[in-house]
């Protein structure tokens, strides 16, 4: 990972903390502070790291090792929601017992250089949009996201994910379920389209996606262990199989792979403190 991209990752990781500090009501899910000021009360700062192996870019058959910081900040004593490694940064605007709606976003790494020889560079950017979560039972969550690309691409992407979760012991939780991703033509053009100039430079066949649709289907799962009261570790895997316009791209058929797998481990430590 390039150092500049690492810094952008680190900066993005601080966004939830900054937002929570500015608007702590979101972290408290509507509960009022018991102190004199909005910051009065018991707080926690959780820091850690995420280390994983993933494809060099979506559709690639080559893999790289990556890392990113994990940081969260909020008030303690608030009921903790189930979360998946697959979730993007989110802020709930409506938070009910079994239903949540809010805004979400994702940072996108650049694609260029040796990652895709002969193809146009795709700059770093992001996606912003909304999310919705629904808990039909106390052991299953259904989450959807819809986002619009910024800078990297101008398309629309969406995700639907279901996760069942079960506490094997008070300290160990297993979770997992299916995932479906879809995208618009502009997204497919950016990441999977091959024009005549790129075809000559890369040796890949010309490919023009003729619309949008499902981009991948897959499964994801994790085992999370509360090692101590303050330390949490996790082992996870996310598998996806490219579909439709993505799978038919010459980038995937002639140079890459439909099968995409990410596996990783993470560890965090929680610092507790009180503000008057």
Coordinates of C-alpha atoms in Angstrom, one line a residue:
X1 CA 0.0 0.0 0.0
X2 CA 1.4 3.4 -0.9
X3 CA 2.1 5.8 2.0
X4 CA -0.3 8.4 0.7
X5 CA -3.1 5.9 0.5
X6 CA -2.3 4.8 4.0
X7 CA -2.6 8.3 5.3
X8 CA -5.9 8.7 3.6
X9 CA -7.1 5.5 5.2
X10 CA -5.9 6.7 8.6
X11 CA -7.7 10.0 8.1
X12 CA -10.9 8.3 7.1
X13 CA -10.7 6.1 10.2
X14 CA -10.9 9.2 12.4
X15 CA -14.2 10.4 10.9
X16 CA -16.5 8.4 13.1
X17 CA -14.7 9.7 16.2
X18 CA -14.8 13.3 15.0
X19 CA -18.5 13.1 14.2
X20 CA -19.3 11.4 17.5
X21 CA -17.5 14.1 19.4
X22 CA -19.3 16.9 17.5
X23 CA -22.7 15.2 17.8
X24 CA -22.6 12.7 20.7
X25 CA -26.4 12.2 20.6
X26 CA -25.8 9.8 17.8
X27 CA -23.4 7.7 19.9
X28 CA -26.0 7.7 22.8
X29 CA -28.9 6.7 20.5
X30 CA -31.0 9.5 21.8
X31 CA -30.2 9.2 25.6
X32 CA -29.5 12.4 27.5
X33 CA -26.3 13.2 29.3
X34 CA -26.4 12.9 33.0
X35 CA -23.8 15.6 33.6
X36 CA -23.6 19.4 33.3
X37 CA -22.4 19.4 29.7
X38 CA -23.0 17.3 26.6
X39 CA -19.6 15.7 27.0
X40 CA -20.2 14.8 30.7
X41 CA -20.2 11.1 31.5
X42 CA -18.4 7.8 30.8
X43 CA -16.7 7.5 27.5
X44 CA -14.6 4.9 25.7
X45 CA -12.0 5.1 23.0
X46 CA -11.3 1.9 21.0
X47 CA -8.2 1.6 18.9
X48 CA -6.6 -1.2 17.0
X49 CA -5.6 -2.6 13.6
X50 CA -7.0 -4.7 10.8
X51 CA -4.6 -6.9 8.7
X52 CA -5.9 -8.8 5.7
X53 CA -5.1 -10.4 2.4
X54 CA -7.2 -9.2 -0.6
X55 CA -7.2 -9.0 -4.4
X56 CA -5.0 -6.2 -5.8
X57 CA -8.1 -4.8 -7.3
X58 CA -11.6 -6.1 -7.9
X59 CA -11.4 -8.8 -10.5
X60 CA -7.7 -9.5 -10.0
X61 CA -6.3 -13.0 -9.6
X62 CA -3.3 -11.6 -7.7
X63 CA -3.3 -10.8 -4.0
X64 CA -1.7 -8.3 -1.6
X65 CA -1.4 -7.8 2.1
X66 CA -3.0 -4.7 3.5
X67 CA -3.6 -3.0 6.8
X68 CA -5.8 -0.2 8.2
X69 CA -6.4 1.4 11.6
X70 CA -9.6 0.8 13.6
X71 CA -10.8 3.7 15.7
X72 CA -14.2 4.3 17.4
X73 CA -15.2 6.8 20.1
X74 CA -18.5 7.0 22.0
X75 CA -20.3 6.9 25.3
X76 CA -20.4 3.8 27.4
X77 CA -23.6 2.2 28.7
X78 CA -25.3 2.3 25.3
X79 CA -26.7 -0.9 23.9
X80 CA -24.2 -2.2 21.4
X81 CA -25.4 -3.1 17.9
X82 CA -24.2 -6.0 15.8
X83 CA -21.7 -4.9 13.2
X84 CA -19.9 -6.7 10.4
X85 CA -16.5 -6.1 8.8
X86 CA -18.5 -5.7 5.6
X87 CA -20.2 -2.6 7.0
X88 CA -19.0 0.8 5.8
X89 CA -18.7 3.9 8.0
X90 CA -22.2 4.8 9.1
X91 CA -24.1 7.4 11.1
X92 CA -27.7 6.6 12.2
X93 CA -30.2 9.4 11.7
X94 CA -33.1 7.2 13.0
X95 CA -32.4 4.5 15.5
X96 CA -35.2 2.3 16.8
X97 CA -35.1 -1.1 18.6
X98 CA -35.2 -3.2 15.4
X99 CA -34.7 -0.6 12.6
X100 CA -32.0 1.9 11.7
X101 CA -31.6 4.4 8.9
X102 CA -28.8 6.8 8.2
X103 CA -25.9 7.9 6.0
X104 CA -22.9 5.8 5.0
X105 CA -19.7 6.2 3.0
X106 CA -16.7 4.2 1.8
X107 CA -13.1 5.2 0.7
X108 CA -11.9 3.8 -2.6
X109 CA -8.2 3.1 -3.2
X110 CA -6.7 4.1 -6.5
X111 CA -6.0 1.6 -9.3
X112 CA -3.0 2.2 -11.5
X113 CA 0.6 1.3 -12.3
X114 CA 1.4 -2.4 -12.1
X115 CA -2.0 -3.2 -10.8
X116 CA -3.5 -3.1 -14.3
X117 CA -0.9 -2.7 -16.9
X118 CA -2.1 -0.9 -20.0
X119 CA -5.4 0.2 -18.5
X120 CA -6.4 3.7 -17.5
X121 CA -5.6 4.7 -14.0
X122 CA -8.6 5.0 -11.6
X123 CA -8.0 7.7 -9.0
X124 CA -8.7 7.4 -5.3
X125 CA -12.1 8.6 -4.3
X126 CA -15.2 7.6 -2.3
X127 CA -18.8 6.7 -2.2
X128 CA -21.6 8.3 -0.1
X129 CA -25.2 7.4 0.3
X130 CA -27.6 5.8 2.8
X131 CA -28.1 2.6 4.7
X132 CA -31.0 0.8 6.3
X133 CA -30.9 -2.1 8.9
X134 CA -33.7 -4.3 10.0
X135 CA -33.6 -6.9 12.8
X136 CA -36.5 -9.4 12.1
X137 CA -35.2 -11.5 15.1
X138 CA -32.7 -10.9 17.9
X139 CA -30.1 -13.1 16.0
X140 CA -30.4 -11.9 12.4
X141 CA -29.7 -8.5 10.7
X142 CA -30.6 -7.5 7.2
X143 CA -28.6 -4.4 5.9
X144 CA -28.8 -2.5 2.6
X145 CA -26.6 0.3 1.3
X146 CA -27.0 2.5 -1.7
X147 CA -24.1 4.9 -2.6
X148 CA -23.0 7.3 -5.3
X149 CA -19.4 7.5 -6.5
X150 CA -17.2 10.5 -6.0
X151 CA -14.1 11.2 -8.0
X152 CA -13.1 7.5 -8.6
X153 CA -16.3 6.8 -10.5
X154 CA -19.7 8.4 -11.2
X155 CA -21.9 5.4 -10.9
X156 CA -24.3 4.0 -8.3
X157 CA -23.5 0.9 -6.3
X158 CA -25.6 -1.0 -3.8
X159 CA -25.2 -3.9 -1.3
X160 CA -27.6 -6.3 0.4
X161 CA -26.3 -8.4 3.2
X162 CA -27.8 -10.7 5.8
X163 CA -26.0 -11.8 8.9
X164 CA -27.0 -14.4 11.5
X165 CA -25.1 -14.1 14.8
X166 CA -24.8 -16.5 17.7
X167 CA -22.9 -16.2 21.0
X168 CA -21.2 -19.6 21.5
X169 CA -20.0 -18.4 24.9
X170 CA -20.4 -15.0 26.6
X171 CA -17.0 -14.1 25.1
X172 CA -17.2 -15.8 21.6
X173 CA -19.6 -14.8 18.8
X174 CA -19.9 -16.4 15.4
X175 CA -21.6 -14.6 12.5
X176 CA -22.1 -14.8 8.8
X177 CA -24.5 -14.7 5.9
X178 CA -25.0 -14.0 2.2
X179 CA -24.1 -10.8 0.2
X180 CA -25.3 -9.4 -3.1
X181 CA -23.8 -6.4 -4.8
X182 CA -25.1 -4.4 -7.8
X183 CA -23.9 -1.4 -9.8
X184 CA -24.8 0.9 -12.6
X185 CA -23.3 1.1 -16.1
X186 CA -21.0 4.0 -15.2
X187 CA -19.4 1.9 -12.4
X188 CA -18.9 -1.0 -14.7
X189 CA -17.4 1.3 -17.4
X190 CA -14.8 2.6 -14.9
X191 CA -13.6 -0.7 -13.4
X192 CA -14.4 -3.3 -16.1
X193 CA -14.7 -1.5 -19.5
X194 CA -11.8 -1.8 -22.0
X195 CA -11.7 0.7 -24.8
X196 CA -9.7 0.4 -28.1
X197 CA -6.7 2.3 -26.8
X198 CA -6.5 0.2 -23.6
X199 CA -6.9 -3.0 -25.7
X200 CA -3.9 -2.1 -27.7
X201 CA -1.8 -1.2 -24.7
X202 CA -2.9 -4.1 -22.5
X203 CA -3.5 -6.9 -25.0
X204 CA -7.0 -7.4 -23.6
X205 CA -10.1 -7.6 -25.8
X206 CA -12.3 -4.5 -26.2
X207 CA -15.2 -4.7 -23.7
X208 CA -18.1 -2.3 -23.3
X209 CA -20.6 -3.0 -20.5
X210 CA -24.1 -2.5 -22.0
X211 CA -25.8 -1.7 -18.7
X212 CA -26.0 -2.2 -15.0
X213 CA -27.0 -5.2 -12.8
X214 CA -25.7 -7.6 -10.2
X215 CA -21.9 -7.4 -9.9
X216 CA -21.3 -10.2 -7.4
X217 CA -22.8 -12.6 -5.0
X218 CA -21.0 -14.2 -2.0
X219 CA -20.7 -15.1 1.6
X220 CA -19.0 -13.6 4.6
X221 CA -18.4 -14.6 8.2
X222 CA -16.4 -13.9 11.3
X223 CA -15.5 -15.3 14.7
X224 CA -15.2 -12.5 17.3
X225 CA -13.5 -13.2 20.7
X226 CA -13.6 -10.8 23.7
X227 CA -10.2 -11.8 24.8
X228 CA -10.4 -9.6 27.9
X229 CA -12.8 -7.0 29.1
X230 CA -10.9 -4.4 27.0
X231 CA -9.4 -6.5 24.2
X232 CA -11.4 -7.8 21.3
X233 CA -10.0 -9.9 18.4
X234 CA -11.6 -11.2 15.3
X235 CA -10.9 -13.6 12.4
X236 CA -13.0 -13.1 9.3
X237 CA -13.4 -14.0 5.6
X238 CA -15.4 -12.5 2.7
X239 CA -15.9 -14.4 -0.5
X240 CA -17.5 -13.0 -3.7
X241 CA -18.1 -14.4 -7.1
X242 CA -18.3 -11.8 -9.9
X243 CA -21.5 -11.9 -12.0
X244 CA -23.0 -10.4 -15.1
X245 CA -21.2 -7.4 -16.6
X246 CA -18.2 -7.8 -14.2
X247 CA -17.7 -11.5 -15.0
X248 CA -17.9 -11.0 -18.7
X249 CA -15.2 -8.3 -18.8
X250 CA -12.0 -9.3 -20.6
X251 CA -10.1 -7.9 -17.6
X252 CA -11.6 -10.7 -15.6
X253 CA -11.8 -13.5 -18.2
X254 CA -8.4 -13.0 -19.8
X255 CA -6.3 -11.7 -16.9
X256 CA -8.2 -12.0 -13.6
X257 CA -10.6 -14.2 -11.7
X258 CA -14.3 -14.2 -10.9
X259 CA -13.4 -15.6 -7.4
X260 CA -12.5 -12.9 -4.9
X261 CA -11.5 -13.7 -1.4
X262 CA -10.5 -11.5 1.5
X263 CA -9.3 -13.0 4.8
X264 CA -8.0 -11.1 7.8
X265 CA -7.6 -10.7 11.5
X266 CA -8.2 -7.6 13.7
X267 CA -7.5 -6.6 17.3
X268 CA -8.7 -3.6 19.3
X269 CA -8.2 -2.2 22.8
X270 CA -10.7 -0.1 24.7
X271 CA -9.7 2.8 26.9
X272 CA -12.4 3.9 29.4
X273 CA -12.5 7.4 31.0
X274 CA -14.9 9.9 32.5
X275 CA -15.4 13.6 31.6
X276 CA -17.1 16.0 34.0

